Short mmCIF file of C-alpha atoms in Angstrom, two decimals:
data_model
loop_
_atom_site.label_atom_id
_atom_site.label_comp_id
_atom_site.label_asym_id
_atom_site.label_seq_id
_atom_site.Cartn_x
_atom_site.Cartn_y
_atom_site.Cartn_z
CA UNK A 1 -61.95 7.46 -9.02
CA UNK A 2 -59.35 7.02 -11.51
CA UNK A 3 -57.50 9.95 -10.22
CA UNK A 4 -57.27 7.74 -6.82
CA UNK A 5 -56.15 4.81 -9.06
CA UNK A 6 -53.58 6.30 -10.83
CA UNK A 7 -52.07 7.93 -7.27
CA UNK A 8 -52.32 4.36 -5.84
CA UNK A 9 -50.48 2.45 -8.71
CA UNK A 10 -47.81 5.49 -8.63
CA UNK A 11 -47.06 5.52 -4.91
CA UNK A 12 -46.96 1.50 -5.22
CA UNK A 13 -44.16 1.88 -7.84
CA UNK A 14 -42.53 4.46 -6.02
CA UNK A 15 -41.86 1.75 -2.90
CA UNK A 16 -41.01 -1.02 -4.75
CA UNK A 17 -38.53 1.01 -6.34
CA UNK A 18 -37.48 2.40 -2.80
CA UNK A 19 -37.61 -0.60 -1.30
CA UNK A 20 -35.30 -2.34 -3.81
CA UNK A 21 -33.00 0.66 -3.73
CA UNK A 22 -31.88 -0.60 -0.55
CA UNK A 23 -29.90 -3.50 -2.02
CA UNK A 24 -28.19 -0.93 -4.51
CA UNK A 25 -27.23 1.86 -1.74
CA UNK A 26 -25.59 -1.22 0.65
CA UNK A 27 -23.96 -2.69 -2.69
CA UNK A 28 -22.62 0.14 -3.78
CA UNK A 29 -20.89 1.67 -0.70
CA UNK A 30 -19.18 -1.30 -0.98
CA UNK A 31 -16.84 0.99 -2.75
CA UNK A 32 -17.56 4.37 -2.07
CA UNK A 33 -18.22 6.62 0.57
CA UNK A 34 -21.92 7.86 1.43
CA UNK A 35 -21.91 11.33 0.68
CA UNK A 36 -19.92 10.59 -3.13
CA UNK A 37 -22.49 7.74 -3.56
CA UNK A 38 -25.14 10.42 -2.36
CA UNK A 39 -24.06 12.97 -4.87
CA UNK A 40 -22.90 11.32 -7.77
CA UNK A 41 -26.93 9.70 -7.83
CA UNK A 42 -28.52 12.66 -7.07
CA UNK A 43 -26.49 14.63 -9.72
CA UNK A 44 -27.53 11.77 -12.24
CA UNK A 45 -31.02 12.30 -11.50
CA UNK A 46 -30.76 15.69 -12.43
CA UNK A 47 -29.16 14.98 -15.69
CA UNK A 48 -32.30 13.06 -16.79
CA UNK A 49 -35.41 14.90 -15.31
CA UNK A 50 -34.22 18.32 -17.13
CA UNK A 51 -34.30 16.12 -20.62
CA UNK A 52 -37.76 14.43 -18.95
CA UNK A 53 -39.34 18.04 -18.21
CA UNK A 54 -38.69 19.38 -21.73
CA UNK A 55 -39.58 16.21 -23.54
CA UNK A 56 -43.11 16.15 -21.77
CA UNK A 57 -43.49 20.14 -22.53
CA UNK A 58 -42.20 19.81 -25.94
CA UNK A 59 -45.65 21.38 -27.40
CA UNK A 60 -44.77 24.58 -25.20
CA UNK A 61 -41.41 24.83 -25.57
CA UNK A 62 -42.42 29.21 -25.40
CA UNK A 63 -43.07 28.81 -21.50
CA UNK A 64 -40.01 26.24 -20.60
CA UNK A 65 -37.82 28.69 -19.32
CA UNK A 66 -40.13 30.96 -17.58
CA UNK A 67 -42.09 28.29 -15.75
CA UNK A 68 -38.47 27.39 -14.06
CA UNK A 69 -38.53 31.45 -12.60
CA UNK A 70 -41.37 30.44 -10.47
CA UNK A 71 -40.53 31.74 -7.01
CA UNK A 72 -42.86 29.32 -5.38
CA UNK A 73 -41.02 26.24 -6.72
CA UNK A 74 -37.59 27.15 -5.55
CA UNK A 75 -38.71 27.49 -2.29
CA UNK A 76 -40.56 24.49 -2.47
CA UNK A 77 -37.55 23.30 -3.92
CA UNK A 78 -35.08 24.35 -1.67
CA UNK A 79 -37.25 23.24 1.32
CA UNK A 80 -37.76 19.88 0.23
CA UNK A 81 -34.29 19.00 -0.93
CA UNK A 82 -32.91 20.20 2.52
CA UNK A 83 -35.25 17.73 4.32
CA UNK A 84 -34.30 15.05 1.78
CA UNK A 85 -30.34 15.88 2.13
CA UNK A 86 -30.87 15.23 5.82
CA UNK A 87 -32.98 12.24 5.35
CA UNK A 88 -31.46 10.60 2.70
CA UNK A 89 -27.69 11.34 3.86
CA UNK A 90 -28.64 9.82 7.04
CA UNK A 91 -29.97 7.07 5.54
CA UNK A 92 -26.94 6.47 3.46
CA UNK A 93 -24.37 6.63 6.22
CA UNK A 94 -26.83 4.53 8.69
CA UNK A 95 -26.37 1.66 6.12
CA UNK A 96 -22.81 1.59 6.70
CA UNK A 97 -23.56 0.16 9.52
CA UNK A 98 -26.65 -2.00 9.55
CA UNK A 99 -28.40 -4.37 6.77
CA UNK A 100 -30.73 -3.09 3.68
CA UNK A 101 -33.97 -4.71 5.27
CA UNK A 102 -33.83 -3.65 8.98
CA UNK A 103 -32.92 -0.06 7.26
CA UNK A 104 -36.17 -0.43 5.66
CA UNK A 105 -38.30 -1.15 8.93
CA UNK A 106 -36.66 1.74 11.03
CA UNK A 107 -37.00 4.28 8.02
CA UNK A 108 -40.27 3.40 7.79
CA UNK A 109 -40.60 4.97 11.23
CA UNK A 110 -41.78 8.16 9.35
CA UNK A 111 -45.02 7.24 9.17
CA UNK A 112 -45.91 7.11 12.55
CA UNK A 113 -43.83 10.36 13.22
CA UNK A 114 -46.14 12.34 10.75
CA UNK A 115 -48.83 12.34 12.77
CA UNK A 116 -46.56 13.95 15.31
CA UNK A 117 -45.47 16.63 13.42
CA UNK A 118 -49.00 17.71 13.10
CA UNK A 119 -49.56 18.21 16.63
CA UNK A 120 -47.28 20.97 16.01
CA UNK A 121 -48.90 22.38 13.34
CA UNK A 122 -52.38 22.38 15.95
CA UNK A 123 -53.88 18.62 15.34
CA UNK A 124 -54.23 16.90 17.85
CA UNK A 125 -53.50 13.26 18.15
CA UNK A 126 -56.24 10.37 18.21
CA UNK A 127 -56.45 7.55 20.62
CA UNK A 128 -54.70 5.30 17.79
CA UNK A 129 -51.95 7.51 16.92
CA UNK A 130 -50.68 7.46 20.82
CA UNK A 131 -51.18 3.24 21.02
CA UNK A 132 -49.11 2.91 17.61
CA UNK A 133 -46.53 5.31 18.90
CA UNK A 134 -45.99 3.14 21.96
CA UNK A 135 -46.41 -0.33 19.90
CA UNK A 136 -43.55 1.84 17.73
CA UNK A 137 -41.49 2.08 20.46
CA UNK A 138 -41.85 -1.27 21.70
CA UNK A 139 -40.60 -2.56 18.22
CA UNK A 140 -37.65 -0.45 18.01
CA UNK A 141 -36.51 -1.44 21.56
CA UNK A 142 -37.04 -5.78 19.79
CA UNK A 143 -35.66 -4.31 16.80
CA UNK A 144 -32.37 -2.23 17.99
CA UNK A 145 -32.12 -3.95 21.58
CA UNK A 146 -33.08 -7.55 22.24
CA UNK A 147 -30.99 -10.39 21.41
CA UNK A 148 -27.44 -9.78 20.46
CA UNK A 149 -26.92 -6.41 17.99
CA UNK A 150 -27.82 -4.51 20.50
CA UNK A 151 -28.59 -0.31 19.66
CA UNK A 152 -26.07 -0.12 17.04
CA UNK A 153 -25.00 3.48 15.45
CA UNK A 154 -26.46 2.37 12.34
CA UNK A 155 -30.20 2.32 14.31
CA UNK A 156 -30.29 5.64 15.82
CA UNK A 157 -28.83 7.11 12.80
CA UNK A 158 -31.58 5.85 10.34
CA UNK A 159 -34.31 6.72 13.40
CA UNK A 160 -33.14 10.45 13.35
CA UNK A 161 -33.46 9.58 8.85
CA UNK A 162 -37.35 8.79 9.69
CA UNK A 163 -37.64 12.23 11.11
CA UNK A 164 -36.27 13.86 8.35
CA UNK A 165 -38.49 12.03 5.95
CA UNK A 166 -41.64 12.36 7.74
CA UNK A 167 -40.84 16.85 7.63
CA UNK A 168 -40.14 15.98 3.56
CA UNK A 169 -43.25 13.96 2.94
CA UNK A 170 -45.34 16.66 5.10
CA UNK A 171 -43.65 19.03 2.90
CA UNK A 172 -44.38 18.07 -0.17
CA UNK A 173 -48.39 17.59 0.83
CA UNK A 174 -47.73 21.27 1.55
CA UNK A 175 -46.19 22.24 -2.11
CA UNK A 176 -48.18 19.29 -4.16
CA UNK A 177 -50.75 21.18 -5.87
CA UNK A 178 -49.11 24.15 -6.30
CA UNK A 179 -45.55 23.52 -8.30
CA UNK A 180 -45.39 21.03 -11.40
CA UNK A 181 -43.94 17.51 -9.88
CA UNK A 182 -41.15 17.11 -12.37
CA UNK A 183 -39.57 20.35 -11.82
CA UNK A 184 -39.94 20.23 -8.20
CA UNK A 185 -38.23 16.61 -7.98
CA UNK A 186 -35.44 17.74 -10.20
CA UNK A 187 -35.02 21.05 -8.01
CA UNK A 188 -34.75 19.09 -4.23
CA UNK A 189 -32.07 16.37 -6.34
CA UNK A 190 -30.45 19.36 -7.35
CA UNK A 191 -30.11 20.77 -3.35
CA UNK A 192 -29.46 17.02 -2.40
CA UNK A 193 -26.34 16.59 -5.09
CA UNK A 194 -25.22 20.50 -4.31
CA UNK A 195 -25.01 19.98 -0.12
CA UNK A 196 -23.86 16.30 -0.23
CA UNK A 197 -21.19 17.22 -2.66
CA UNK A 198 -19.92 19.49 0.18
CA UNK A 199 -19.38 16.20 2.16
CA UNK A 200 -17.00 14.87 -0.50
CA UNK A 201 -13.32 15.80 0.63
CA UNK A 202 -14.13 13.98 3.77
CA UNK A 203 -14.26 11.01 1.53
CA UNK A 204 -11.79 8.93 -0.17
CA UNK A 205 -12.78 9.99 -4.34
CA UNK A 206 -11.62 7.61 -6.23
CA UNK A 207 -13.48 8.15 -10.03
CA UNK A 208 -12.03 4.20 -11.02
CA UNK A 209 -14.41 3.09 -8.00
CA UNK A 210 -17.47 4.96 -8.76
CA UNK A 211 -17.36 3.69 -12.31
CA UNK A 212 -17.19 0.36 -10.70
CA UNK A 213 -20.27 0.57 -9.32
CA UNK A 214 -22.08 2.50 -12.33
CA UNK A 215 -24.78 0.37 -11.73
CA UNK A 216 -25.90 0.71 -8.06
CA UNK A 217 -25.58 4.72 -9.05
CA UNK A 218 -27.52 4.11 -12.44
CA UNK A 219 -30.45 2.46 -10.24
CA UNK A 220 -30.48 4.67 -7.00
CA UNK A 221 -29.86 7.87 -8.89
CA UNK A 222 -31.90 7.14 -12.42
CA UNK A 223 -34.56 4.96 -10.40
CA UNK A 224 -35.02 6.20 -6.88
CA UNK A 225 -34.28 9.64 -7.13
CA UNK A 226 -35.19 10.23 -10.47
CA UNK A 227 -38.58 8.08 -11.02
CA UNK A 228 -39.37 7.31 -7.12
CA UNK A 229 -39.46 10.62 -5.76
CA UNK A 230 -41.22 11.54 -9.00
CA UNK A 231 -44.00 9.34 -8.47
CA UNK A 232 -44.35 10.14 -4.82
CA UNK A 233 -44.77 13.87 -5.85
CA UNK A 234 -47.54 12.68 -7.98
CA UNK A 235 -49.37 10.23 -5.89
CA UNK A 236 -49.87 12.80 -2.94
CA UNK A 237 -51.73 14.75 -5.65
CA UNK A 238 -54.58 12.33 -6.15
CA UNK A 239 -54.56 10.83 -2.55
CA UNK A 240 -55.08 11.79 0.75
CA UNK A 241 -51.78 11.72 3.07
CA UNK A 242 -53.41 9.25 5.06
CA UNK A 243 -53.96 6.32 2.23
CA UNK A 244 -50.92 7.84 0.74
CA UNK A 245 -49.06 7.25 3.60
CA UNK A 246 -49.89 3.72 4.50
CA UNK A 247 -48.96 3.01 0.75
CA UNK A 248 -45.72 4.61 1.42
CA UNK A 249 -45.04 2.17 4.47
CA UNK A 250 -45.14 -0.47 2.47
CA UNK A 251 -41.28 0.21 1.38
CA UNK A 252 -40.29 -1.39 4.10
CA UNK A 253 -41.61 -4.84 3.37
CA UNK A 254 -40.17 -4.52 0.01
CA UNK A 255 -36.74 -3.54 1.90
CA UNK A 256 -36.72 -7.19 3.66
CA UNK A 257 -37.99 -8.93 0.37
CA UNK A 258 -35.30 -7.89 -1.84
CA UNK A 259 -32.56 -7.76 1.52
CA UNK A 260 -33.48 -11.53 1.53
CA UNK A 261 -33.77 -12.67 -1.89
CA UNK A 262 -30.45 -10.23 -2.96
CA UNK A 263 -28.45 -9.83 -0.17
CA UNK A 264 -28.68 -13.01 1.60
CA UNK A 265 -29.93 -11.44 4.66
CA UNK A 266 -31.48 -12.54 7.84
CA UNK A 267 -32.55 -11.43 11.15
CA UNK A 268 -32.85 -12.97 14.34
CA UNK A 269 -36.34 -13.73 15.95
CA UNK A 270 -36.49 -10.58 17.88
CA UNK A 271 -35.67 -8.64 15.18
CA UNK A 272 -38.74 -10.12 12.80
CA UNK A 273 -40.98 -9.67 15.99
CA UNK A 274 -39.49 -6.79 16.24
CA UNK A 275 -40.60 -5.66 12.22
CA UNK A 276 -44.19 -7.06 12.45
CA UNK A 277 -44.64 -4.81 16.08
CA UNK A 278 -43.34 -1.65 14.26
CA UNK A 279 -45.16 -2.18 10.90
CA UNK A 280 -48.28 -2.76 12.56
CA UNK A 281 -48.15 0.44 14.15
CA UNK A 282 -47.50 1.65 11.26
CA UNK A 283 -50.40 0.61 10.05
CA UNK A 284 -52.51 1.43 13.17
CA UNK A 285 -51.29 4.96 12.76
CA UNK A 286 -53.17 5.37 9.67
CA UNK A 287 -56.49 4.08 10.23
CA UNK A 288 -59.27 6.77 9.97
CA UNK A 289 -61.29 7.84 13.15
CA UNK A 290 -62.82 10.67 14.33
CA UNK A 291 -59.78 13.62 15.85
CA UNK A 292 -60.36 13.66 19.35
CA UNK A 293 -57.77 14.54 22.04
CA UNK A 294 -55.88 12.11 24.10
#
């Protein structure tokens, strides 16, 4: 039992922290491009788990090195950080174009697309999984379509983001118990930083406007990446994906909270109907019942 706890109160940190990070990835590409944004955070998230790793280890400093040669976590490793370049460059460009807290409620898309995924891996899907698919669907269609935005590039762009995120989470219940969290966080940052870096000369770098917004970076890198992804490693160790996943969801209320109270955002009625239809499913998608075919 207080295994469970201490997965709950990490995946709860984890998406307030995501949630929030919103704010800081709209704010600061204010400035900069995605992919530099991307990179420069990711990088900086490196810089402090390899410092974390050996201050937590410091009474085996003898096995440091060689528990980094572990075959199994560079795959792991490599895997992961190619679904979370995907995802999370995705995400970045997709809020060029649309607002921190609707990002939040499309993104959060992944949880109903997990279930999905494992009908490819031979589950098949319960009676609730197909009725909060559909109620899904209906709330992207309020969400993207009704009223006057319209499907924007921004919305299918962070849609294609929750599909990338929902192969990363499924990954990492794959590699949970077998690689130490810290070094696998710091390894998928690393493949994140590494690929989005190769997106750079497409941008305008300008070093005088990425120290201007040192602190977006400092929070999305130090914060999200760093501690976040950190946290989410550990929670799926102590919980089952289906609690952890619901707690995961929960990002994107915290996306709206903070769009609203930092931001100054707001959406229009069919958009908020539009939220509550697709968090619900959400929801819906991760209620227990017995795995019968549809």
């Amino acid at each position: 039992m207080k295994q469970k706890f201490r997965g709950i109160g990490a995946l709860l940190l984890a998406t307030l922290i995501w949630g929030s990070t919103f704010v800081a990835q709209s704010a600061g590409m204010d400035l900069i491009g995605p992919f530099t944004f991307q990179a420069v955070r990711c990088f900086l998230a490196v810089l402090v788990l390899v410092p974390a790793t050996l201050f937590f280890e410091r009474k085996d400093l003898g096995n440091f090195i060689a528990r980094w040669k572990d075959p199994q976590l560079w795959k792991a490793g490599l895997l992961c950080g190619g679904a979370l370049f995907i995802a999370a460059g995705l995400q970045q460009v997709g809020l060029v174009y649309t607002d921190a807290g609707k990002a939040g409620f499309i993104t959060a898309l992944y949880i109903v697309i997990v279930p999905l995924i494992a009908i490819f891996l031979g589950r098949k899907p319960t009676v609730l999984t197909v009725i909060s698919i559909v109620i899904a669907v209906a709330g992207m269609y309020l969400l993207c379509c009704a009223g006057a935005s319209g499907i924007q590039l921004g919305d299918v762009l962070l849609l294609l983001c929750a599909f990338a995120f929902a192969v990363q989470i499924t990954l990492i219940d794959r590699y949970v118990d077998k690689v130490d969290s810290l070094r696998l966080n710091c390894i998928q940052a690393l493949v994140t930083a590494v690929l989005s870096g190769l997106f750079m000369p497409f941008e305008t770098v300008d070093m005088g406007l990425i120290l201007q917004c040192w602190l977006p970076i400092c929070y999305a890198g130090i914060g999200s990446m760093g501690i976040a992804y950190t946290l989410q490693i550990v929670g799926q160790r102590h919980l089952d994906p289906t609690p952890a996943s619901l707690l995961m969801s929960l990002e994107s209320v915290f996306a709206v909270v903070f769009g609203a109270l930092l931001l100054n955002e707001t959406m229009t009625f069919w958009e908020a109907c539009g939220c509550v239809l697709v968090f619900s499913a959400v929801i819906l998608s991760q209620i227990p019942t017995k795995r019968t075919a549809c």
